[in-house]
Coordinates of N, CA and C in Angstrom, one line a residue:
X1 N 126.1 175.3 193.9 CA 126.1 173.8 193.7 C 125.1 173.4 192.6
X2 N 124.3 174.0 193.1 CA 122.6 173.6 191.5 C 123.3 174.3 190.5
X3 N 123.6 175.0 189.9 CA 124.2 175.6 189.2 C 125.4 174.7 188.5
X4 N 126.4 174.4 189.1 CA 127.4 173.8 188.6 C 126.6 172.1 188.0
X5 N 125.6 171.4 188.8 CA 124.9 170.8 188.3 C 124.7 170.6 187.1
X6 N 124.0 172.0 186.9 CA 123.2 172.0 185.8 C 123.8 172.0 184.6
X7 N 125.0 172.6 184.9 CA 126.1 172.4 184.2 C 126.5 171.3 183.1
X8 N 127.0 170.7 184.5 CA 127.3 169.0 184.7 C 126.4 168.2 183.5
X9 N 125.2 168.3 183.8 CA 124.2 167.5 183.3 C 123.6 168.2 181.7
X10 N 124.3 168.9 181.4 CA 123.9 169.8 180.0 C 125.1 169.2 179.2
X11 N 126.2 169.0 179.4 CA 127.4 168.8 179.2 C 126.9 167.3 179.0
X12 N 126.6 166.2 180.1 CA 126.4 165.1 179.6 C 125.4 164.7 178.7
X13 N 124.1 165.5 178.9 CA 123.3 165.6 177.6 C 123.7 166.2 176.3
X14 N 124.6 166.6 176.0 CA 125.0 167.5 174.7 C 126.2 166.0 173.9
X15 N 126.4 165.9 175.2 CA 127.7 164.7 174.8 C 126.6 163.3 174.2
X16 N 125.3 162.6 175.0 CA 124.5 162.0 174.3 C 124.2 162.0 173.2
X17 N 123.8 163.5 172.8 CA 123.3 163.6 172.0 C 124.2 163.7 170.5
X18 N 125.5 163.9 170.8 CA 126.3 164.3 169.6 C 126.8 162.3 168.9
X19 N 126.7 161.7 170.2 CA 127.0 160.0 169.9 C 125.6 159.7 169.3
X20 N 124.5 159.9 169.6 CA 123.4 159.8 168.8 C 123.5 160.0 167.8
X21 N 123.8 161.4 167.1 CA 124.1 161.7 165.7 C 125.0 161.2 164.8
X22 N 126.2 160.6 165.3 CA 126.8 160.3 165.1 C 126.8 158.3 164.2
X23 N 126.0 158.1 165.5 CA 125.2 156.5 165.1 C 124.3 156.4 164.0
X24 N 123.5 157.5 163.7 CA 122.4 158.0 162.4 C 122.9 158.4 161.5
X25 N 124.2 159.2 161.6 CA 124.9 159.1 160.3 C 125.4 158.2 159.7
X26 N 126.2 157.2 160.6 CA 126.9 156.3 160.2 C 126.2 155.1 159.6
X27 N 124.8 154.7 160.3 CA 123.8 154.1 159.5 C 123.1 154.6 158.2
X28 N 122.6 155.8 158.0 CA 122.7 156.6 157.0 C 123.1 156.2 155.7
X29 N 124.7 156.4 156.1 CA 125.9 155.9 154.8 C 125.6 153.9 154.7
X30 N 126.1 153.5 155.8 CA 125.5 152.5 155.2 C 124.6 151.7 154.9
X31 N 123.6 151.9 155.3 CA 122.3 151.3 155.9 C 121.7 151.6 154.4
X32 N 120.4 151.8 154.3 CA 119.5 151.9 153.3 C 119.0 150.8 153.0
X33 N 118.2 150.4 151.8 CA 117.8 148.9 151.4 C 118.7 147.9 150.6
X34 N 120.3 148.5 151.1 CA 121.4 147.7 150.5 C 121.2 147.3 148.7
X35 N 119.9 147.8 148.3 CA 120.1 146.9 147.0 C 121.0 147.6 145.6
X36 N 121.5 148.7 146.0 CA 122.6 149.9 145.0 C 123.7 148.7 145.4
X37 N 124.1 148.6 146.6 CA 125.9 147.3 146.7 C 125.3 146.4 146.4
X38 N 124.2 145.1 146.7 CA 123.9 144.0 146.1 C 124.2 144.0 144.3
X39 N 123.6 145.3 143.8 CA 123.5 144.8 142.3 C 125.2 144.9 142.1
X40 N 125.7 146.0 142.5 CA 127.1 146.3 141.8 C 128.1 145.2 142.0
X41 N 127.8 144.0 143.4 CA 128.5 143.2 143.4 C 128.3 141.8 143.0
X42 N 126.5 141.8 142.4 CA 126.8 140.8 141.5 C 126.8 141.0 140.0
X43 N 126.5 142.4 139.5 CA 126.7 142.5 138.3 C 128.6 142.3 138.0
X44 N 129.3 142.0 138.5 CA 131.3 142.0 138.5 C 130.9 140.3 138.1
X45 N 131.9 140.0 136.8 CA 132.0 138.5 136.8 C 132.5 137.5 138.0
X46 N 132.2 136.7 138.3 CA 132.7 135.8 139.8 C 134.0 134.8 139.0
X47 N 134.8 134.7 140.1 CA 135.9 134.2 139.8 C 136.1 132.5 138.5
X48 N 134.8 131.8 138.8 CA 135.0 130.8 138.4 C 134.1 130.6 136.9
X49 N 133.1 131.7 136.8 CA 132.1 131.3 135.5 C 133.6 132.3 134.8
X50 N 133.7 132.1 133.4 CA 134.5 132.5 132.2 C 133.9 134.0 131.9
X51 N 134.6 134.5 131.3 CA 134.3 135.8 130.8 C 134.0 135.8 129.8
X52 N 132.4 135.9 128.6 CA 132.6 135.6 127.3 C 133.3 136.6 126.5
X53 N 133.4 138.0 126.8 CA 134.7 138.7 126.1 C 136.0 137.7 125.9
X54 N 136.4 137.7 127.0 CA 137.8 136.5 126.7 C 137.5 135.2 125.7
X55 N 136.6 134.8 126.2 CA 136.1 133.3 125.5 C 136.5 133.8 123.9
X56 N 135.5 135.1 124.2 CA 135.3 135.2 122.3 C 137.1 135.9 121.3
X57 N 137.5 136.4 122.4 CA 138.6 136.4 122.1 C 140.1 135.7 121.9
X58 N 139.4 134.4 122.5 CA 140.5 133.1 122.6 C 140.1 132.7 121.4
X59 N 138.8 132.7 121.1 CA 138.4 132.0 119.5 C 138.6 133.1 118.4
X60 N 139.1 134.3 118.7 CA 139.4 134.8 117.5 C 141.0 134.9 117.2
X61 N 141.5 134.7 118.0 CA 143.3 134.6 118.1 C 143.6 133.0 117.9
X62 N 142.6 131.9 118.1 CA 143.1 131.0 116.9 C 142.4 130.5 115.8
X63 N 141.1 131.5 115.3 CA 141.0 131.4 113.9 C 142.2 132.5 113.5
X64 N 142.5 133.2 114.3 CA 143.9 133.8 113.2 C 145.3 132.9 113.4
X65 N 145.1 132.3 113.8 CA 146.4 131.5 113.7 C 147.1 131.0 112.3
X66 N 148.4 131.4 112.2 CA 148.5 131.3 110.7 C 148.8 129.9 110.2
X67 N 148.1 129.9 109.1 CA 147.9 128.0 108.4 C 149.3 128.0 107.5
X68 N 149.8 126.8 107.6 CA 151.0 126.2 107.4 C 151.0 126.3 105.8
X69 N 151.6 127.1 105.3 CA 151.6 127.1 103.8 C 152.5 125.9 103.0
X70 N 151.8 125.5 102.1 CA 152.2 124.3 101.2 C 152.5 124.6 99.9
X71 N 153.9 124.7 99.6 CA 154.4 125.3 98.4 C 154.1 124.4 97.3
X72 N 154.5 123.1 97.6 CA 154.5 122.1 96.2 C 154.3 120.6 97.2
X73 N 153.4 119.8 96.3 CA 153.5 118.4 96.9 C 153.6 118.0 95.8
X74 N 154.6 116.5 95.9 CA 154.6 115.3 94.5 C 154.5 114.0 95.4
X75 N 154.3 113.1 94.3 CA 153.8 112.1 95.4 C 154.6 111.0 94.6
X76 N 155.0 110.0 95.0 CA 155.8 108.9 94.2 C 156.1 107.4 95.2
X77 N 155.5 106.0 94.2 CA 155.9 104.6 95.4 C 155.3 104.8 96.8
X78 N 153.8 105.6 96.9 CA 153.6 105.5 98.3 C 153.9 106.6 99.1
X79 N 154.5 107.4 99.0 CA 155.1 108.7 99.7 C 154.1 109.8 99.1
X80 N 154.4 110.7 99.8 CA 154.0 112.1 99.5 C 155.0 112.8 100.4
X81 N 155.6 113.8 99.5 CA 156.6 114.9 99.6 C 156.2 115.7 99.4
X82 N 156.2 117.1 100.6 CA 155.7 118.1 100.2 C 156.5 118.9 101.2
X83 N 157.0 120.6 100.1 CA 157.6 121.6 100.6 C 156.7 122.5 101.0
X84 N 157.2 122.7 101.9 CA 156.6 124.1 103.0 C 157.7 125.1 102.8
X85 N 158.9 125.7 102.7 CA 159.6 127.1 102.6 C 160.9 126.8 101.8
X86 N 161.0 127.6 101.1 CA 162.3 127.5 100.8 C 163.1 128.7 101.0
X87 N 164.3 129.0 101.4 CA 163.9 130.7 102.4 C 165.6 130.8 102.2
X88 N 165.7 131.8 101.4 CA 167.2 132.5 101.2 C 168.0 133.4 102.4
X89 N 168.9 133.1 102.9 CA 169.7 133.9 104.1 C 171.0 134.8 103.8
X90 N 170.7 135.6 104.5 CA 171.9 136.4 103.9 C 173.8 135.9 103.9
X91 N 173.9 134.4 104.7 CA 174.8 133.8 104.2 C 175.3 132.9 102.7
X92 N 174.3 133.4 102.2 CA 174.7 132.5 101.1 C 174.2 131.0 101.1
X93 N 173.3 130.6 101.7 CA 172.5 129.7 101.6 C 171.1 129.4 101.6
X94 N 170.4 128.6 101.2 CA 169.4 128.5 101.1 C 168.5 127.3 101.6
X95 N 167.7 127.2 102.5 CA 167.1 126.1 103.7 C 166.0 125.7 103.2
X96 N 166.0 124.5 102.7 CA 164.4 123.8 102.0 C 163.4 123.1 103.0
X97 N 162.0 123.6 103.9 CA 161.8 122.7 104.3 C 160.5 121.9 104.2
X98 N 160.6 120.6 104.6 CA 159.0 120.6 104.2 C 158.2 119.1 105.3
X99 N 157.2 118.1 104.6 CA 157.2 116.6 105.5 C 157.2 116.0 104.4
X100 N 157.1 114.5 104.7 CA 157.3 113.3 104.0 C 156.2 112.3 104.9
X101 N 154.9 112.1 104.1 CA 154.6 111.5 104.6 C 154.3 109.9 103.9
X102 N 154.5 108.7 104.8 CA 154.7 107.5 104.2 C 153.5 106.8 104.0
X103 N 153.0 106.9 103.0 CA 151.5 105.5 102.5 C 152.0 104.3 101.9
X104 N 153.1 104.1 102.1 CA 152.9 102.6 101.2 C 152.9 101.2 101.9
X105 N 152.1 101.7 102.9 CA 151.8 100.4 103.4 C 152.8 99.5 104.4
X106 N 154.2 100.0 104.6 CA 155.2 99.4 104.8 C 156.6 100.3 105.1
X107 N 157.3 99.8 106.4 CA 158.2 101.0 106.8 C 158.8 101.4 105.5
X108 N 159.4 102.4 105.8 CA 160.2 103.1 104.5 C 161.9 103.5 105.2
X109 N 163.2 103.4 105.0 CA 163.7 103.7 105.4 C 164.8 104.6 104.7
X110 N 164.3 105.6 103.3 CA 164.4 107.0 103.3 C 166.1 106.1 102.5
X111 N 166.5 105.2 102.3 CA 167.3 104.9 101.8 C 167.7 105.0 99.7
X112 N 167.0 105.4 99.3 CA 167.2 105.9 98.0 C 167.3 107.3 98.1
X113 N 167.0 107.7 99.2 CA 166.8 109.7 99.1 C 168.7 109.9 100.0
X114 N 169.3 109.1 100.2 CA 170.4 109.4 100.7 C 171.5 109.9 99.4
X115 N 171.0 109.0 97.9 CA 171.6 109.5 96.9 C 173.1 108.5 96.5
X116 N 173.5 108.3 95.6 CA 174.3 107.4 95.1 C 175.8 107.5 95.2
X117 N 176.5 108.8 95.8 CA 177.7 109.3 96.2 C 178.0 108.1 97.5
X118 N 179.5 107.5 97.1 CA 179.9 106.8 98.4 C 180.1 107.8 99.5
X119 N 180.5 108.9 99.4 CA 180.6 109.9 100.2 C 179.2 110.3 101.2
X120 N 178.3 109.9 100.4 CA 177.0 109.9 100.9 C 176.3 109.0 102.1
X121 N 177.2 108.1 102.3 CA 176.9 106.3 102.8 C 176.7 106.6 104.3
X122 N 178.0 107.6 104.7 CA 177.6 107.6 106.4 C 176.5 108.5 107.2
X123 N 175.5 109.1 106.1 CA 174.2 109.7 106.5 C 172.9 108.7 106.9
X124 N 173.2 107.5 106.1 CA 172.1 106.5 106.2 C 171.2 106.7 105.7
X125 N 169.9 106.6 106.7 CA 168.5 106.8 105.5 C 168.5 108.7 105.8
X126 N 168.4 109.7 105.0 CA 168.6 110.9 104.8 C 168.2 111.5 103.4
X127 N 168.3 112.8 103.5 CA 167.6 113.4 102.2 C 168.9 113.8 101.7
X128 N 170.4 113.3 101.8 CA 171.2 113.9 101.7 C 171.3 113.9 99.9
X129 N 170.6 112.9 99.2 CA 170.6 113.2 98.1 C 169.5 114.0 97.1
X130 N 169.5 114.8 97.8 CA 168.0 115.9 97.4 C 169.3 117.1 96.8
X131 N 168.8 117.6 95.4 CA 169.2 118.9 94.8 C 168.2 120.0 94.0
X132 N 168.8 121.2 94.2 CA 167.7 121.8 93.6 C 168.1 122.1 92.3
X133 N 167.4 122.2 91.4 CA 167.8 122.6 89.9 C 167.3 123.9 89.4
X134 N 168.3 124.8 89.0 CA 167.8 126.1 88.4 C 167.8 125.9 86.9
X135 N 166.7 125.0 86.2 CA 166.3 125.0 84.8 C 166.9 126.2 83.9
X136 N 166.7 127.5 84.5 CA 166.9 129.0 83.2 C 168.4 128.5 83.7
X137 N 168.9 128.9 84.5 CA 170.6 128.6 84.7 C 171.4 127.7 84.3
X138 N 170.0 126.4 84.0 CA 171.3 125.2 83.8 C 172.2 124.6 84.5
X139 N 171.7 125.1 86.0 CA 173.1 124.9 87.1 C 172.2 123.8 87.9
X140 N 172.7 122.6 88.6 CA 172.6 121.5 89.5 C 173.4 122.0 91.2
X141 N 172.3 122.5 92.0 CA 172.9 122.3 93.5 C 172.5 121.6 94.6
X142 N 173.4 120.5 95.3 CA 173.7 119.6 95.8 C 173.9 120.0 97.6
X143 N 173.2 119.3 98.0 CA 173.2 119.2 99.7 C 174.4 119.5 100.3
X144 N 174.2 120.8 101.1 CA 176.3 121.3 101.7 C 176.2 119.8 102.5
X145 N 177.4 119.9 102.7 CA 178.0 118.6 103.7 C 179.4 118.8 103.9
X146 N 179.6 118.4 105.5 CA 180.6 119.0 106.0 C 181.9 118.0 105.1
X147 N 183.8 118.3 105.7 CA 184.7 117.6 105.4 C 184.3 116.1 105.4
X148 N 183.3 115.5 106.2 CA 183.3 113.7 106.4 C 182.5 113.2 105.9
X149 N 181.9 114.5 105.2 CA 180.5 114.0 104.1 C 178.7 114.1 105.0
X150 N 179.4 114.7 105.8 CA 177.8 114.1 106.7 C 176.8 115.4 106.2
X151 N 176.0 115.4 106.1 CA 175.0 116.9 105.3 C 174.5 117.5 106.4
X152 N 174.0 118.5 105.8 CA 173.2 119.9 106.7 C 171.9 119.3 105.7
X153 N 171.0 118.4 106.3 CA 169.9 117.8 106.2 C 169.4 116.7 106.8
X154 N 168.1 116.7 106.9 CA 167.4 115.7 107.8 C 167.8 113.7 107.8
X155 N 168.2 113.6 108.9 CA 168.8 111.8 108.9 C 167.3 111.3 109.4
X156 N 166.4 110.3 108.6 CA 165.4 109.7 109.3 C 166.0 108.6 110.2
X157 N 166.2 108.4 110.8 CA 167.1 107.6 112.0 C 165.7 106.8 112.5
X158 N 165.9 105.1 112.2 CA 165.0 104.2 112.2 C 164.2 104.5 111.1
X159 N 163.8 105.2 110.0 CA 163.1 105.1 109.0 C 161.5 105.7 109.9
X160 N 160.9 105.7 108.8 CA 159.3 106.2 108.7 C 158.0 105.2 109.1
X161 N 157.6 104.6 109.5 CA 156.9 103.7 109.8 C 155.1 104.1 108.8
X162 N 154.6 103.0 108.4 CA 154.0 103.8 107.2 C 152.6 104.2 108.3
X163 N 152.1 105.4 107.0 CA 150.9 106.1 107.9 C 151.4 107.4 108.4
X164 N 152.6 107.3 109.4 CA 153.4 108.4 109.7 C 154.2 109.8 108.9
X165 N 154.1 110.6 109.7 CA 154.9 112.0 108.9 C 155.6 112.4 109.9
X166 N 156.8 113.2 108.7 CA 157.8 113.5 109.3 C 158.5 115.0 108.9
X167 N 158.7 115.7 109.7 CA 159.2 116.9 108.9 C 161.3 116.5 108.7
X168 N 161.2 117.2 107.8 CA 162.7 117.2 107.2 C 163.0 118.8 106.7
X169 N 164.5 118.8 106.9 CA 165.2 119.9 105.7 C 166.5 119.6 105.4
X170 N 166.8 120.8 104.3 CA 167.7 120.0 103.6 C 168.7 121.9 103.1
X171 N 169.6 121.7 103.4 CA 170.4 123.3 103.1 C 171.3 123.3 102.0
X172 N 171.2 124.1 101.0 CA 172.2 124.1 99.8 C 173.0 125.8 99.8
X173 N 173.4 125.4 98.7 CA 174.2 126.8 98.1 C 173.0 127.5 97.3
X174 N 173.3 129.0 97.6 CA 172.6 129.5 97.1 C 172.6 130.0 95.8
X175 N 171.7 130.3 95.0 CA 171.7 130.6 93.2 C 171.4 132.0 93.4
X176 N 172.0 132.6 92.3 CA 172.1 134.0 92.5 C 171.0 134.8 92.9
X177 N 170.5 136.1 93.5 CA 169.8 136.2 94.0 C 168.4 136.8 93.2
X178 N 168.6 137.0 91.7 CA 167.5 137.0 90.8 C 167.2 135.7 90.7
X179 N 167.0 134.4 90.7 CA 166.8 133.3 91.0 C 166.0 132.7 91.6
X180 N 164.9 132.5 91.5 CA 163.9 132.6 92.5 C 163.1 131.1 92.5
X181 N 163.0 130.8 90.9 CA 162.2 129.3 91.0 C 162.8 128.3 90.7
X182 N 163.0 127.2 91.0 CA 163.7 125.9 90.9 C 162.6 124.6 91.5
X183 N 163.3 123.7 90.9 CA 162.6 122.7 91.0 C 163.5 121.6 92.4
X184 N 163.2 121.1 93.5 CA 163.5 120.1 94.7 C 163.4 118.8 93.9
X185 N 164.3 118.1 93.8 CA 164.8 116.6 93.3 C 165.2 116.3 94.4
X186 N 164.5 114.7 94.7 CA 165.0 113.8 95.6 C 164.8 112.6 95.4
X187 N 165.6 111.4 94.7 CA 165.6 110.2 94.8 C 164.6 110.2 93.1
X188 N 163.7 108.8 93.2 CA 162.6 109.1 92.1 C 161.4 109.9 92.1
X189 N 161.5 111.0 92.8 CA 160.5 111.6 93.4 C 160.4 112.3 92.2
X190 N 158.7 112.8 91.6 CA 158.9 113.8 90.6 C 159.5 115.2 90.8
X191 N 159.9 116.0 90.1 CA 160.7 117.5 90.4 C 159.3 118.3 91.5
X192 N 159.4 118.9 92.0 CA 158.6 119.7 92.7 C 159.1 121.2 92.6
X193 N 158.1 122.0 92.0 CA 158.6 123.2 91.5 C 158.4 123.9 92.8
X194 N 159.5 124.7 93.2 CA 159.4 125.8 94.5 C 160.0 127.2 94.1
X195 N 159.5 128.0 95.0 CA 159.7 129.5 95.1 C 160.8 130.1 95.8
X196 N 161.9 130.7 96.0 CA 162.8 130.9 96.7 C 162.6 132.2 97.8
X197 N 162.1 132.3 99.0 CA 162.0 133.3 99.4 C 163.1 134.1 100.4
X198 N 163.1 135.1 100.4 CA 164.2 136.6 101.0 C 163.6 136.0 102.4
X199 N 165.2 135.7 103.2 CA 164.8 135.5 104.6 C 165.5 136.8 104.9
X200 N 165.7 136.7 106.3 CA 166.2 138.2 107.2 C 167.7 138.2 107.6

């Protein structure tokens, strides 16, 4: 019986002692003077201060933003007309576009730029009388427009209110494809010499 005891009581001592080690390891791992996890979790950005990587990279994606190229501006009676693209398609046409903006003090209702064709009358105020002229060619081309006369170009609907800008375009036939510089006529507007560019 002392014997099996002794047993008994070696077994529960061995068993103490293994939960003891067990608790000293486990403090061990995480225990210490915590300041190795303190730094690592505040050196991580926190959800609400900004990241200045990102920051600085928001400000370099729109200084690269690309600036709106200005092919030709003329200016005439208060207006300023100016083309932004003139862009050749592999249909056989060519798409002029640009803004019109109104200084003369006073609405404008785009009514001389519709052009002198009775055919022209049910566009209203419109650029439908805008053509481009190929000077080396000698050739005059005029705003497509469907069977009822209505054009593949911008209708200012209500007119321009002055101060205000407006983008417009205006689609013709295309000039052969060595052809490249021509002059935009609209109304008494001076010629505005433009570039013809290879679209896709």
């Amino acid at each position: 019986m002392n014997l099996r005891r002794y047993r008994t009581s070696s077994r529960k001592f061995a068993s103490v002692v293994a939960v003891a080690g067990l608790f000293l390891t486990v403090g061990g791992c995480g225990g210490g003077d915590g300041g190795s996890d303190e730094k690592r979790v505040s050196g991580q950005p926190s959800a609400s201060s900004p990241d200045k990587n990102t920051a600085n990279e928001s400000e370099e994606v729109q200084s690269q933003a690309p600036v709106e190229q200005v092919m030709s501006t003329v200016k005439g009676g208060g207006l300023t007309l100016i083309v932004t693209s003139a862009e050749r398609d592999q249909g056989g046409f060519v798409t002029v576009q640009g803004k019109v903006q109104n200084g003369s003090g006073k609405p404008w209702s785009a009514g001389e730029w519709r052009g002198d064709e009775s055919e022209l009358a049910k566009n209203g105020g419109s650029i439908a009388g805008a053509s481009l002229v190929d000077n080396a060619g000698k050739k005059k081309y005029f705003v497509l427009r469907d069977t009822e006369g209505r054009c593949l170009c911008t209708r200012f609907t209500g007119g321009i209110m002055s101060g205000d800008t407006t983008e417009w375009f205006a689609q013709f036939p295309s000039p052969p494809e060595g052809t490249t510089k021509v002059d935009f006529q609209v109304g008494s507007m001076p010629p505005a010499a433009i570039e013809i560019s290879e679209g896709e």
